[in-house]
Coordinates of C-alpha atoms in Angstrom, one line a residue:
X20 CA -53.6 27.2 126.5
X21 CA -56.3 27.0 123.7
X22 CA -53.3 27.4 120.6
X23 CA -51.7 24.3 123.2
X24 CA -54.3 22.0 122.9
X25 CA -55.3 22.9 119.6
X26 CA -51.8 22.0 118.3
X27 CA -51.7 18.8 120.5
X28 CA -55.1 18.0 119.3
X29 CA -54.0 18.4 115.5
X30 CA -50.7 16.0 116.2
X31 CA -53.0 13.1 117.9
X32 CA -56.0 14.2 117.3
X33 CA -58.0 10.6 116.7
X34 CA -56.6 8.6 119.7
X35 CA -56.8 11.5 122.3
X36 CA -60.5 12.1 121.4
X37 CA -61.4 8.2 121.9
X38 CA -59.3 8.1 124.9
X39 CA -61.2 11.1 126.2
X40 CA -64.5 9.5 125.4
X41 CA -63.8 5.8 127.1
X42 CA -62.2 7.2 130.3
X43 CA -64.9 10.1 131.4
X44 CA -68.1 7.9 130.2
X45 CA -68.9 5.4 132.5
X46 CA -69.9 2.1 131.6
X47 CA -73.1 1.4 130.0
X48 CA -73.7 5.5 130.9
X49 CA -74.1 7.4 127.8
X50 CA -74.1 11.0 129.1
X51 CA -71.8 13.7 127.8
X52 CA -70.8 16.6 129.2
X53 CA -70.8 19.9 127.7
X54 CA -67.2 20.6 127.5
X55 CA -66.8 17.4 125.8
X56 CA -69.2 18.1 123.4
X57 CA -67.7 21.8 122.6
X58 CA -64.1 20.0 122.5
X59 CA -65.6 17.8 119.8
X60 CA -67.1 20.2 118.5
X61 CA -64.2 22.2 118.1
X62 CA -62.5 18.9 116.7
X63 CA -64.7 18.7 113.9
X64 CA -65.0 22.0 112.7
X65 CA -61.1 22.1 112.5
X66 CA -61.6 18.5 110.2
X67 CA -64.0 19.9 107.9
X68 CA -61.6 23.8 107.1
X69 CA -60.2 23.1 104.0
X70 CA -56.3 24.2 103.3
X71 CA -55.9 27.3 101.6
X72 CA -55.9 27.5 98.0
X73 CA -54.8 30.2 95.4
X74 CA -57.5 31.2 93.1
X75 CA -57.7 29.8 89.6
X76 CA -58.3 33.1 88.2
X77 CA -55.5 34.9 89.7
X78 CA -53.2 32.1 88.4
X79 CA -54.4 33.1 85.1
X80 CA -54.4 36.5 85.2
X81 CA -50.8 36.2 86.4
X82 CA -50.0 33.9 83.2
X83 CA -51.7 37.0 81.0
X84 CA -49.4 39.6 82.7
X85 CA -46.3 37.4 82.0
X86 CA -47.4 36.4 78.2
X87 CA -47.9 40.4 77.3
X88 CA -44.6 41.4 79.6
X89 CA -42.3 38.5 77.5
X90 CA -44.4 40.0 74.0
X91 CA -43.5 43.1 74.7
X92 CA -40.2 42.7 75.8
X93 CA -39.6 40.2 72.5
X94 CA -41.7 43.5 70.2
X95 CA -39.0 45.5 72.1
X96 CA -35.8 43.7 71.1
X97 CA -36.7 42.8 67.3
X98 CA -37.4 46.6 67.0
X99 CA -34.2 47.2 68.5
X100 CA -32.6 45.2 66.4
X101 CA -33.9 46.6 63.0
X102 CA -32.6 49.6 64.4
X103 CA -29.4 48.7 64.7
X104 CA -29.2 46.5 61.3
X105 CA -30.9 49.4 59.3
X106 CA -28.0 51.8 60.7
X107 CA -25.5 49.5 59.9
X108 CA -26.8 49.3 56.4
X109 CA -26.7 53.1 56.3
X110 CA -23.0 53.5 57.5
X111 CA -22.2 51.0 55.1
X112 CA -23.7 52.6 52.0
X113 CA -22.8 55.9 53.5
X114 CA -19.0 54.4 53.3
X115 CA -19.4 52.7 49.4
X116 CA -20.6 56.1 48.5
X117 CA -17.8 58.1 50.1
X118 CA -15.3 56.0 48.7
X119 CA -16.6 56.4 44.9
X120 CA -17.2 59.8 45.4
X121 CA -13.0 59.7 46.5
X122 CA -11.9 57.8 43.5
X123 CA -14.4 60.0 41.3
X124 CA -12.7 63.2 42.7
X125 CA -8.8 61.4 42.4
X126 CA -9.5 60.4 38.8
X127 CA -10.5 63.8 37.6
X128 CA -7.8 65.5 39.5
X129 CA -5.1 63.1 38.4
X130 CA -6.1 61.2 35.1
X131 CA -8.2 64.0 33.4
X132 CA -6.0 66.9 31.7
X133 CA -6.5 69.7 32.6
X134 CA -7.6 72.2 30.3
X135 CA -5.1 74.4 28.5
X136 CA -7.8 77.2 27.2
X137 CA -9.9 76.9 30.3
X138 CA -10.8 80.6 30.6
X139 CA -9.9 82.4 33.8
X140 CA -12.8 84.4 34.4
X141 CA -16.7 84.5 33.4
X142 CA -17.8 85.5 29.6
X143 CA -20.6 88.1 29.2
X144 CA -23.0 87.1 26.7
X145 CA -21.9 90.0 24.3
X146 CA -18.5 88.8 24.4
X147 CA -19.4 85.6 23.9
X148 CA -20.9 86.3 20.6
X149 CA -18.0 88.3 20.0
X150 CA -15.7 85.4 20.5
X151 CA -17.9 83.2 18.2
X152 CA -18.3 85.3 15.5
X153 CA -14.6 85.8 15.2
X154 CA -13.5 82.2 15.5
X155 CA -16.4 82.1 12.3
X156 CA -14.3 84.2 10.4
X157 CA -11.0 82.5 10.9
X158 CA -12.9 79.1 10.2
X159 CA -14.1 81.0 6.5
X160 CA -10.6 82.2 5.7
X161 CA -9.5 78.8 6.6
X162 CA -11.6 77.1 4.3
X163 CA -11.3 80.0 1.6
X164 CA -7.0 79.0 1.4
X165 CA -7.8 75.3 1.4
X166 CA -10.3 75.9 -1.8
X167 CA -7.4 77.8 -3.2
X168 CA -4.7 75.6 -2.8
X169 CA -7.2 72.4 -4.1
X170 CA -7.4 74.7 -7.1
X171 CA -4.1 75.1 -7.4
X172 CA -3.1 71.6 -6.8
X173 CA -5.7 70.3 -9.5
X174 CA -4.3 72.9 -12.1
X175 CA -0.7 71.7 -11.3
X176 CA -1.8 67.7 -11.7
X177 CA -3.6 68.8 -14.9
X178 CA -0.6 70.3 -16.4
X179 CA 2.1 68.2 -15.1
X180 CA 0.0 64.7 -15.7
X181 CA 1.8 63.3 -18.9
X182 CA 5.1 64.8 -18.0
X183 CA 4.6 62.9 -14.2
X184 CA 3.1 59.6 -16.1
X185 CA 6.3 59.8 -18.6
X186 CA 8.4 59.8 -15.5
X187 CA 7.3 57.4 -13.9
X188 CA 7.5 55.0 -16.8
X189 CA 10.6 56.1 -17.9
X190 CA 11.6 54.8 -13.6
X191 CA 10.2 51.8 -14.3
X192 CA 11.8 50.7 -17.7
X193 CA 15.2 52.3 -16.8
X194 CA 17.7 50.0 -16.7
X195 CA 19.6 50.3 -13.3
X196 CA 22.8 48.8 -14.6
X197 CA 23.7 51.9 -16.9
X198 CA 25.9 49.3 -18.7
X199 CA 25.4 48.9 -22.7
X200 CA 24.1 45.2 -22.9
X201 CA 25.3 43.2 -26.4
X202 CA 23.2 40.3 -25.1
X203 CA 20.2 41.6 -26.5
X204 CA 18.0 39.9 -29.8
X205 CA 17.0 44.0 -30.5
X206 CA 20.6 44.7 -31.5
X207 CA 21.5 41.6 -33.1
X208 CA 22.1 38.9 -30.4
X209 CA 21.1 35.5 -30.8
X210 CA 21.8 31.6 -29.4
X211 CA 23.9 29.0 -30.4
X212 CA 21.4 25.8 -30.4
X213 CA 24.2 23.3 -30.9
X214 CA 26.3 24.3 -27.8
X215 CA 23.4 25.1 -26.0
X216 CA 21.4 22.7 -23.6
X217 CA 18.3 21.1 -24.2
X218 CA 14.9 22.4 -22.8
X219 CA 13.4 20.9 -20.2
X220 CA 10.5 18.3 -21.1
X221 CA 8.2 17.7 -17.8
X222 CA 6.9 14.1 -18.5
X223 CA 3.9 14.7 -16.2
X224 CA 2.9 18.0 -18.4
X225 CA 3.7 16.5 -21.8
X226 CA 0.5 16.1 -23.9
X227 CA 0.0 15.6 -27.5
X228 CA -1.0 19.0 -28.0
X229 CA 2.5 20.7 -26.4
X230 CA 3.9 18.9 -29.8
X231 CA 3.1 21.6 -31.4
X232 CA 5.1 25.0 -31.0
X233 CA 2.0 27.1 -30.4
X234 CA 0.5 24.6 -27.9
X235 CA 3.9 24.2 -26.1
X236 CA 4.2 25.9 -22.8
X237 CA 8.2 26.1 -22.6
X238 CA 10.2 28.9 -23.7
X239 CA 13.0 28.7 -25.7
X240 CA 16.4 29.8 -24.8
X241 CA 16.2 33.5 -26.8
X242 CA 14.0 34.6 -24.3
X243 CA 17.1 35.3 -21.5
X244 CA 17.9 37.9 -24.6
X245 CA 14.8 39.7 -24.0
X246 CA 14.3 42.5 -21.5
X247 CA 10.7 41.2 -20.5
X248 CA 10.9 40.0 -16.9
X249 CA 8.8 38.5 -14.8
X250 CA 7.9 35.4 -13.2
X251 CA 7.6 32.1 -15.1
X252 CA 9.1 33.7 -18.9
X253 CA 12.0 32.0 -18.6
X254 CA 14.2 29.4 -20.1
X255 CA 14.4 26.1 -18.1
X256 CA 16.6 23.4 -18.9
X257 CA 16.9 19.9 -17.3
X258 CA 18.8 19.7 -14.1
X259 CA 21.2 21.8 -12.3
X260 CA 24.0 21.7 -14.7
X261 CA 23.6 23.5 -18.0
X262 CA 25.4 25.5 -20.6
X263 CA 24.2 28.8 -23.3
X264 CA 26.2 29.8 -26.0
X265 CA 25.3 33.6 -27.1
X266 CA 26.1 35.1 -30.7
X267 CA 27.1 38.8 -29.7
X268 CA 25.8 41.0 -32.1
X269 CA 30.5 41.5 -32.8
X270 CA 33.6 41.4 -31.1
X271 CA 33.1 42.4 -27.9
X272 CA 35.7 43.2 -25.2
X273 CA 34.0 42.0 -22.3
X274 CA 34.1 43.2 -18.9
X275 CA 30.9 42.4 -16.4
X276 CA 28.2 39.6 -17.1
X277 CA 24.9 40.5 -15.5
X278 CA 22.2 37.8 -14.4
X279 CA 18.7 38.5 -13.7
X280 CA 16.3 36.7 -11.4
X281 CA 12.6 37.9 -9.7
X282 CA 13.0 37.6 -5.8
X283 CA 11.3 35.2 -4.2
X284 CA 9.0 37.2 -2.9
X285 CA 7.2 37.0 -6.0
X286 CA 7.8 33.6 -6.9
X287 CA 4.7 31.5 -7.8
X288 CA 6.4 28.5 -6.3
X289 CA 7.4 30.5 -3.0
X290 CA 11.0 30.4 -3.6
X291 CA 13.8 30.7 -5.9
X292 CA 15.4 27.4 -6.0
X293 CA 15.4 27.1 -9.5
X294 CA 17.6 30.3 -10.0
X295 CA 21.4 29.3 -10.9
X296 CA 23.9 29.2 -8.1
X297 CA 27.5 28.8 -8.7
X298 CA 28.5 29.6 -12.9
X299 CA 31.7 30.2 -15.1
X300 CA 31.9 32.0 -17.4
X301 CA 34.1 31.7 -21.2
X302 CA 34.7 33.8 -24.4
X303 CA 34.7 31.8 -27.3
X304 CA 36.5 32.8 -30.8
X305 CA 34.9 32.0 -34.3
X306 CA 36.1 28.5 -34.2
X307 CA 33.9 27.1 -31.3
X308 CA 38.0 25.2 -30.3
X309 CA 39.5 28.4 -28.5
X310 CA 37.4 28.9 -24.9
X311 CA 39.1 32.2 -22.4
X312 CA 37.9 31.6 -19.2
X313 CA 36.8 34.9 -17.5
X314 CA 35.6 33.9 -14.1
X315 CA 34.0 31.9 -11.7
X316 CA 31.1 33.7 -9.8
X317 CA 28.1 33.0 -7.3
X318 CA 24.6 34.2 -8.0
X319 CA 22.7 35.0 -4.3
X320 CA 19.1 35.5 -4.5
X321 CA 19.0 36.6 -0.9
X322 CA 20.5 39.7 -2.6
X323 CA 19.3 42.0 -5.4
X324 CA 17.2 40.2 -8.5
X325 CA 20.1 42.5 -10.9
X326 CA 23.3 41.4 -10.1
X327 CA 27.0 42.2 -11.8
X328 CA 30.2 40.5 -12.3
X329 CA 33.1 41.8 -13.4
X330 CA 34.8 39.0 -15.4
X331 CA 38.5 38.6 -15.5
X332 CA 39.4 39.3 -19.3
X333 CA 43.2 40.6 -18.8
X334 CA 44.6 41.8 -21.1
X335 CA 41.3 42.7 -22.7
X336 CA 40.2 40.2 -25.6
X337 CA 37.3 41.0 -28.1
X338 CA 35.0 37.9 -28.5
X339 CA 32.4 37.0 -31.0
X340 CA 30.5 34.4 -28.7
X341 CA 30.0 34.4 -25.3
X342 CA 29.9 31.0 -23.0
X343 CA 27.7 31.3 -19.8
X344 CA 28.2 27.6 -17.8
X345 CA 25.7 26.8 -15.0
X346 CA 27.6 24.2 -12.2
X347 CA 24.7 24.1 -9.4
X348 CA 21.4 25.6 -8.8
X349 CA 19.7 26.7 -5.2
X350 CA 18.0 23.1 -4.6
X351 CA 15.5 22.4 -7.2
X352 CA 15.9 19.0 -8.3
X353 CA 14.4 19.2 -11.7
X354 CA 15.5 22.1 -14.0
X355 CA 16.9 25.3 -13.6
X356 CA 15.7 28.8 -15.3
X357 CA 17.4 31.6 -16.9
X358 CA 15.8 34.7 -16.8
X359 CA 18.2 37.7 -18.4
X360 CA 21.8 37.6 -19.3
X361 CA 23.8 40.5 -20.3
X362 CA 26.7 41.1 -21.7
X363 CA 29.0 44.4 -21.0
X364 CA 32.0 45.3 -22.4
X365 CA 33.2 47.3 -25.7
X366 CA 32.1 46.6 -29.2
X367 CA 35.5 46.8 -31.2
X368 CA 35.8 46.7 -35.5
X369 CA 35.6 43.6 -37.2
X370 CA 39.4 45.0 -38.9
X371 CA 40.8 45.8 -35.5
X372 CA 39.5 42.2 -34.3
X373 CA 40.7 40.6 -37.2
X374 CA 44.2 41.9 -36.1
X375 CA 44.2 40.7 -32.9
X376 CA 43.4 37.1 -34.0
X377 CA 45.4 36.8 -36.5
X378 CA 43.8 36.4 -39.3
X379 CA 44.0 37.9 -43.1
X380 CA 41.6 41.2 -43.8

């Protein structure tokens, strides 16, 4: 009954208490009874209990708890997870390493020769000072032959020197064509100026001074009769058509005509256009009137600098002169050179060439 009226009193609480009051109290009585006044007395107590309430400092203790728990918890996982990066970082190195260490072992194996003298089996220390001091000796014998053999080889360059240096010059100055030559001023060739070409005159190059023959610059045509050659002592005349008589030094049955001509490898200019390409070749009598042809032939300087050409004197004719005609050169627009002619053949008597002319002793 009380937990009854204590709920009903808590729903309408107000009006029930002022109804009470008006219908019990008479009018103009103001006498209360007592269970009236313990019923209000009740009311008001239950007006002035607060509603519960959760304490301030548990709240905040609580909020402690749960700050340290999620610290801890956070402490917790970043250690976990150095952990598992600092193991990571260990298997990886762990793997770089193995790898090297494979490739290490593979290239020794595999690239590295293996050694031939490797020896089999463990040297004591007396055998290795046995093994050195032996190799020692072999190294002293070794160097005792070579001292012996420099001796030797001095005393055979000391004796041999001139006879090697005589050699060797006598190489140099031989004359490859093994061919008597009757075009040489030594044994009693010379030119025929009239029915030989003019020299060539640069106009740029012509000073006063190269008036003068011991100033001048160009050669003359006698040096083709000399054996001296190398690059630039030649004779040069003006364009690429060009004739030179020779005096033989008698009557010469000819039979090859050699020309000479450095490569071009040794060219000052870089080349050999100014070599002669395409030539004929005549034998002349004593009157200058009576011209033998004895061939057409084709000098190539991508061949040897000596070449020979057997001329086509048949039946064999002795000749006192000897015609050499230049048709075309290897491109240079100016002036061709002559280096070295030669002329082959057999010298014959001046009675037995009289004969075959036909003309008195």
């Amino acid at each position: 009954m009380g937990w009854k009226l204590s709920a009903e009193a808590g729903a309408s609480e107000p009006q029930w208490a002022d109804r009470l009051w008006r219908g019990n109290q008479p009018a103009g009585s103001r006498v209360v009874s007592e269970e009236q006044l313990d019923l209000l007395s009740t009311l008001d107590l239950r007006q002035e209990v607060p509603p519960p309430r959760v304490s301030k400092n548990f709240l905040n203790l609580l909020l402690q708890v749960l700050s340290v728990s999620l610290s801890l918890v956070g402490d917790v996982l970043v250690i976990v997870y150095r952990e598992v990066c600092s193991i990571r970082f260990l298997l990886t190195a762990v793997s770089l390493l193995s790898l090297f260490l494979a490739a290490l072992w593979w290239g020794l194996l595999y690239l590295v020769p293996p050694l031939e003298n490797e020896p089999k089996e463990m040297l004591t220390l007396s055998e290795y000072h046995e093994r050195v001091r032996s190799q020692g000796q072999q190294l002293q014998q070794l160097q005792a032959e070579l001292d012996k053999l420099h001796k030797e080889v001095s005393s055979v360059r000391a004796a041999n020197s001139e006879r090697v240096a005589k050699i060797v010059f006598q190489r140099l100055n031989e004359d490859f064509v093994r061919k008597p030559d009757y075009a040489l001023s030594s044994v009693g060739a010379s030119i025929d100026l009239e029915k030989t070409s003019h020299d060539y005159e640069d106009a740029n190059t012509a000073y006063f001074w190269n008036r003068f023959s011991f100033w001048n610059y160009a050669r003359p045509p006698t040096v083709i009769l000399e054996p001296d050659v190398f690059p630039g002592n030649c004779w040069a005349f003006e364009g690429d058509q060009g004739q030179v008589v020779i005096r033989l030094p008698g009557r010469v049955q000819l039979s090859d005509i050699t020309l000479q001509h450095p490569p071009p490898s040794v060219a000052h200019t870089g080349g050999a256009n100014s070599a002669p390409r395409d030539f004929a070749v005549y034998g002349l009598q004593l009157d200058d009137e009576t011209e033998v042809f004895l061939g057409k032939f084709t000098f190539d300087v991508e061949k040897s600098e000596i070449q020979t050409f057997h001329l086509q004197n048949d039946p064999p004719t002795a000749f006192p002169k000897v015609k050499i005609q230049i048709l075309s050169n290897w491109g240079h627009p100016r002036f061709t050179c002559l280096y070295r002619v030669r002329a082959h053949g057999m010298r014959t008597s001046e009675r037995a060439g009289d004969s075959a002319t036909g003309e008195p002793h």
